[in-house]
XYZ file of C-alpha atoms in Angstrom:
321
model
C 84.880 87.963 144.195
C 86.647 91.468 143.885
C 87.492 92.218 140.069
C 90.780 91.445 138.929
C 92.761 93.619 137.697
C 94.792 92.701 134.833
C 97.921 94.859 134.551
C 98.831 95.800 131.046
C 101.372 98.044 128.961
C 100.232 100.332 126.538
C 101.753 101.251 123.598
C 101.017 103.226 120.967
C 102.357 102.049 117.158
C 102.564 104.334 113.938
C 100.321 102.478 111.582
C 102.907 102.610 109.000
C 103.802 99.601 106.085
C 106.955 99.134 104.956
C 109.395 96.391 103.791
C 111.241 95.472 100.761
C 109.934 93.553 97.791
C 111.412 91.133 95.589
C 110.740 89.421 92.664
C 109.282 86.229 91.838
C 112.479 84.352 89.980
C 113.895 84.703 93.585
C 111.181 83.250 95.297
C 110.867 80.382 93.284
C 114.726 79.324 93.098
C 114.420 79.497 96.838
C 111.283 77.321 96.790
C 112.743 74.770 95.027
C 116.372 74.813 97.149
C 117.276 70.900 97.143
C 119.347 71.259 99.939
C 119.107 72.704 103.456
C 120.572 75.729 104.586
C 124.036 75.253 106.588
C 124.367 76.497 110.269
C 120.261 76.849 110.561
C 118.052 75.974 114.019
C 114.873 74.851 113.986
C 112.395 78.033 115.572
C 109.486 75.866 116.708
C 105.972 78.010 117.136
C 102.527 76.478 118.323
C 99.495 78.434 117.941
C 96.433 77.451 120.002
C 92.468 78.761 120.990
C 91.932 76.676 124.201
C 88.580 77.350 124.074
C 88.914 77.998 128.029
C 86.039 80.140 128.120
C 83.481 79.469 126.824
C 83.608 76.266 127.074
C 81.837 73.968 128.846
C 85.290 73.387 131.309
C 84.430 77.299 132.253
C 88.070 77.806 132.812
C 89.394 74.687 134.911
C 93.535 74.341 134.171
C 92.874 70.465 134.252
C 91.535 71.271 130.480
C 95.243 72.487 129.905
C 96.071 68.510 129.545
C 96.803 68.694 125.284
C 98.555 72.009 125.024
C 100.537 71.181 128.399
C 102.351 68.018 126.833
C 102.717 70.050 123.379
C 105.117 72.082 125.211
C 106.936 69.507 126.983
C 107.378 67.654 124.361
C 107.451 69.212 121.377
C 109.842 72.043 123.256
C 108.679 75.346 121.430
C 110.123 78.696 121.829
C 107.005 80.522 121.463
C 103.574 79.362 122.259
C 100.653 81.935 121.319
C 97.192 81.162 123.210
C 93.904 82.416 122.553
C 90.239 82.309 125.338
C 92.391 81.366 127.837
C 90.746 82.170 131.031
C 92.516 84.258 134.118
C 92.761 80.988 136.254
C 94.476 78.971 133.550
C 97.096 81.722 132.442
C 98.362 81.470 136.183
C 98.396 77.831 136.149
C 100.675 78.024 132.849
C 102.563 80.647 134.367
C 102.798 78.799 137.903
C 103.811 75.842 135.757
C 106.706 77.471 133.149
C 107.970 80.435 134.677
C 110.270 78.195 136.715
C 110.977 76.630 133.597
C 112.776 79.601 131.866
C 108.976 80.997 130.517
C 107.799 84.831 130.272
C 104.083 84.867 129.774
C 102.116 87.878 129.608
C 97.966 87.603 129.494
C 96.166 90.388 127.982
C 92.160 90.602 128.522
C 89.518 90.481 125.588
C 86.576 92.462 126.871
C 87.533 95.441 128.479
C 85.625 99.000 129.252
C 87.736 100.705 126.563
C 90.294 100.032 124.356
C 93.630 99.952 125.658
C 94.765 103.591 124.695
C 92.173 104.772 126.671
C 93.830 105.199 130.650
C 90.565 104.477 131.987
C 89.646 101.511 130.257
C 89.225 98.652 132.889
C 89.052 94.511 132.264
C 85.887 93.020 132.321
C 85.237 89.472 133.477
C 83.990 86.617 130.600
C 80.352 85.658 132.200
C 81.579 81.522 131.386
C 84.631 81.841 132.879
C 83.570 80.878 136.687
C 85.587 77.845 137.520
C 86.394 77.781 141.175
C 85.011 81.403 141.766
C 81.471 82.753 143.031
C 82.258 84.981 140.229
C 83.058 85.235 137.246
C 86.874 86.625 135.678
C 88.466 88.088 132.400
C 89.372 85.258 129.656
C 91.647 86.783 126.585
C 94.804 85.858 124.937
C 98.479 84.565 126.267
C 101.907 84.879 124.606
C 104.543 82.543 125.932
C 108.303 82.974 124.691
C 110.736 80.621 126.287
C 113.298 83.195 126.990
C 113.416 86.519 128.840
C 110.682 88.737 127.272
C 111.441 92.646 126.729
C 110.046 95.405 124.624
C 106.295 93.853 125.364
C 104.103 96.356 123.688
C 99.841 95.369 123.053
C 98.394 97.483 120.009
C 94.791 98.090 119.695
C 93.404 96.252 116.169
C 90.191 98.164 114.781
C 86.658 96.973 115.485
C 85.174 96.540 118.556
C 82.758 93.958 118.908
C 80.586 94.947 121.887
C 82.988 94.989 124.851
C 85.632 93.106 122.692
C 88.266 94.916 121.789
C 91.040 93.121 120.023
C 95.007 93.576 120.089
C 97.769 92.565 119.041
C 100.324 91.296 121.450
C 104.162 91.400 120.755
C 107.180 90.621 122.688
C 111.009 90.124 121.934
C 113.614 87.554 123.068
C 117.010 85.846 122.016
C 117.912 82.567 121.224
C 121.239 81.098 121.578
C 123.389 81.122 118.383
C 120.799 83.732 116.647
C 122.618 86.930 116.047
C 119.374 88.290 115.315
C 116.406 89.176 118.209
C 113.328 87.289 117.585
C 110.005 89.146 117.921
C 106.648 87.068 118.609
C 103.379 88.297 118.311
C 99.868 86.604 119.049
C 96.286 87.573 117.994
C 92.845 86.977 118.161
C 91.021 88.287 115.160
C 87.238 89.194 115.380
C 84.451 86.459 114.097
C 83.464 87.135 110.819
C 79.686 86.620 111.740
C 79.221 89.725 113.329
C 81.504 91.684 110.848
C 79.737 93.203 107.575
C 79.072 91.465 104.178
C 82.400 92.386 103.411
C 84.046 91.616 106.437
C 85.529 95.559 106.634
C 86.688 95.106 110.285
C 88.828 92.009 109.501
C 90.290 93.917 106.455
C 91.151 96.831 108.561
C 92.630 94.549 111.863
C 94.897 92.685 109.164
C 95.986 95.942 107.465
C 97.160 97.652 111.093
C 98.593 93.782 111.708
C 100.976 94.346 108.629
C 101.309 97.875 109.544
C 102.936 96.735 113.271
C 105.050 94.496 112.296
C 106.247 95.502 108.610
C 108.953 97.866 110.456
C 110.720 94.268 112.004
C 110.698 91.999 109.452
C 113.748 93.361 107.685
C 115.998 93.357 111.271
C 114.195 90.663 113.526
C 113.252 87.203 113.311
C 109.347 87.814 113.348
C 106.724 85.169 113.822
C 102.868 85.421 113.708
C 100.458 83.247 115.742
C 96.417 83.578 116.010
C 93.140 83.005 115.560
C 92.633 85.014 112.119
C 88.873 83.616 112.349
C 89.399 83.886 108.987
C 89.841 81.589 106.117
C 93.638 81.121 103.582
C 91.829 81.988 100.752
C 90.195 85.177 101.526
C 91.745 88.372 99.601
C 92.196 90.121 103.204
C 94.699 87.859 104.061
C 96.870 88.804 100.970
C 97.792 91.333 104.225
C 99.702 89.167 105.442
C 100.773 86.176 102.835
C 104.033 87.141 100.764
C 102.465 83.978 98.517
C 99.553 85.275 96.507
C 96.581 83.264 96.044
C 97.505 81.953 93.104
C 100.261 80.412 93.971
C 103.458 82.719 93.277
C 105.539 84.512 95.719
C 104.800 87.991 94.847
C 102.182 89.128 97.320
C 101.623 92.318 99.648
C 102.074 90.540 103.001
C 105.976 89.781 104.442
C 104.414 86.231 105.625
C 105.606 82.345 105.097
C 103.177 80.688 106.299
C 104.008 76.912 108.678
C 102.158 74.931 106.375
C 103.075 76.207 103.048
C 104.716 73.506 101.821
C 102.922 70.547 102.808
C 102.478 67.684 100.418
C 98.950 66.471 101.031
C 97.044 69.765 101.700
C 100.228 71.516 99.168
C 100.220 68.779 96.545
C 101.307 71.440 93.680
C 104.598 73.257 95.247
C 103.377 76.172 97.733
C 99.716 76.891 98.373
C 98.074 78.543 101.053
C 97.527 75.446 103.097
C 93.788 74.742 104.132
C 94.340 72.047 106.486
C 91.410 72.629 109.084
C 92.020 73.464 112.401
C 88.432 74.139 113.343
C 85.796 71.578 112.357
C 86.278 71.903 108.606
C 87.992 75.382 108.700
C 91.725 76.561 108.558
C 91.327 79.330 111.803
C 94.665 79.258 113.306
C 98.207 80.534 112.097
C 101.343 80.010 112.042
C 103.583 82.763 110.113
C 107.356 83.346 110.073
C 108.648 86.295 108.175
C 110.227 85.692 105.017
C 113.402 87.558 104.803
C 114.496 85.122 107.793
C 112.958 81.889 106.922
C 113.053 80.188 103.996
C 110.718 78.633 101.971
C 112.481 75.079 101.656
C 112.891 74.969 105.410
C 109.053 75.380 106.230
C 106.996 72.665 107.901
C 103.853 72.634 110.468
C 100.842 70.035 110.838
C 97.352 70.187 113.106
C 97.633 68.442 116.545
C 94.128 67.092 117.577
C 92.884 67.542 120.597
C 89.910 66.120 122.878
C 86.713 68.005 122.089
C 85.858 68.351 125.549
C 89.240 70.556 126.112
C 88.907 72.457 123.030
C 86.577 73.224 119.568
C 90.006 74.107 118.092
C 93.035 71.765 117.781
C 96.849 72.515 117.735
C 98.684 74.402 115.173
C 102.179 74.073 115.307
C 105.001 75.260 112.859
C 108.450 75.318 112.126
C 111.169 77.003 110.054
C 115.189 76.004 110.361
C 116.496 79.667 110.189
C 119.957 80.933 109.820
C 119.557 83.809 112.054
């Protein structure tokens, strides 16, 4: 089988933070709103590794059986998938375009990173379904809408020929006055990172970086596989609520879960409801100066261990936009 070849915009993005603060009186009074905001719509985000490759379904669509009827019948707006092999991105796409879907699939191992002009795709070696060879597997954003201003950032650390990004696209929803921009990731595994894990500290600082300069305009939300646990201090990146509970932190970041009163028992924590054997992997963020705290909600779909090693993560916040 001839290589594929994966067409994909480059962009390059000032690594730049900003964004406004505010204080923690705020936060809480917001927290604790009894009532829900008037005029709002529900902005309904799933978050997803399909495990397509590797896997031991080496990329077959029929594996696409869980995440298929999420979006049919849950009806997101924005779907973010991660080791989703070439094969099953143009089965979704075959499938939802018609629909009213954009989709746009962005390879994981590649020659180069993607601000290099020369840098080329390179296939998965378990992605081989229904080929005498094998083909690229990496990471999907779906926005049920028309997609513009689709830009893919380089994240730093390369893992061998892995060489992360972070995906971001913009569309509008009825009644919003403001544009929504979605983004999707796929963070590197912390085993192969240092002690410290430096190289997931540095992807989630450029993460914050990219998308700092929206949050104050746009409705922003942030889906992934963080490979990368609530607690850790290098996620206080991208969580406005601190560790310790208050809403004072470095990152612009609500996350889905928040709120939830079994994993949440204590007002907002950063929920650790696993999504990954007994680990919280996968994210579902919504920027806080659009969604409030009061109008957060998200749980953990399982799914069939034979489709996937990681199970659903949706989320959803009731915005005034």
């Amino acid at each position: 089988m001839k290589m594929l070849k994966v067409s994909l915009l480059m962009t390059t993005c000032a690594l730049t933070a900003c964004g406004a603060t505010d204080d923690d009186a705020f936060e809480q009074q917001t927290a604790h709103a009894s009532a829900p905001l008037t005029s709002t719509q529900p902005l309904r985000v799933i978050s997803h590794n399909i495990e397509g490759c590797p896997g031991g379904h080496a990329g077959n669509p029929a594996y696409l059986t869980s995440i298929k009827n999420q979006i049919d019948t849950w009806q997101p707006q924005v779907v973010g998938l991660q080791e989703v092999g070439w094969l099953q991105f143009q089965n979704l796409k075959n499938t939802y375009e018609p629909l009213g879907w954009s989709l746009r699939f962005e390879s994981l191992r590649r020659t180069g990173p993607l601000s290099d002009p020369t840098s080329q795709t390179l296939p998965h070696p378990s992605c081989t379904y229904g080929q005498d060879a094998p083909y690229p597997q990496g990471q999907v954003l779906m926005v049920h809408g028309t997609l513009t201003h689709y830009e893919v950032a380089d994240l730093p650390f390369v893992d061998g020929d892995k060489h992360f990004t972070l995906q971001c696209g913009e569309f509008r929803m009825e009644g919003f006055t403001k544009t929504v921009r979605a983004c999707n990731t796929h963070l590197a595994v912390a085993a192969n990172d240092d002690a410290n894990l430096n190289g997931k500290r540095r992807q989630l600082e450029a993460i914050q970086a990219l998308t700092n300069p929206h949050v104050a305009s746009k409705i922003v939300t942030l889906t992934g596989d963080f490979n990368l646990q609530p607690a850790s201090v290098h996620m206080d990146n991208i969580y406005r609520l601190t560790r310790g509970g208050s809403h004072t932190g470095d990152g612009e970041f609500r996350e889905a879960d928040q709120t939830d009163g079994t994993y949440c028992p204590n007002e907002a924590c950063r929920d650790m409801q696993p999504t990954h054997g007994n680990s919280k992997l996968d994210y579902v963020f919504f920027n806080r100066q659009t969604c409030d705290n009061a109008t957060l909600s998200g749980g953990v779909v399982p799914v069939q261990s034979t489709e996937s090693d990681h199970d659903i993560k949706r989320g959803r916040c009731d915005i005034t936009g």
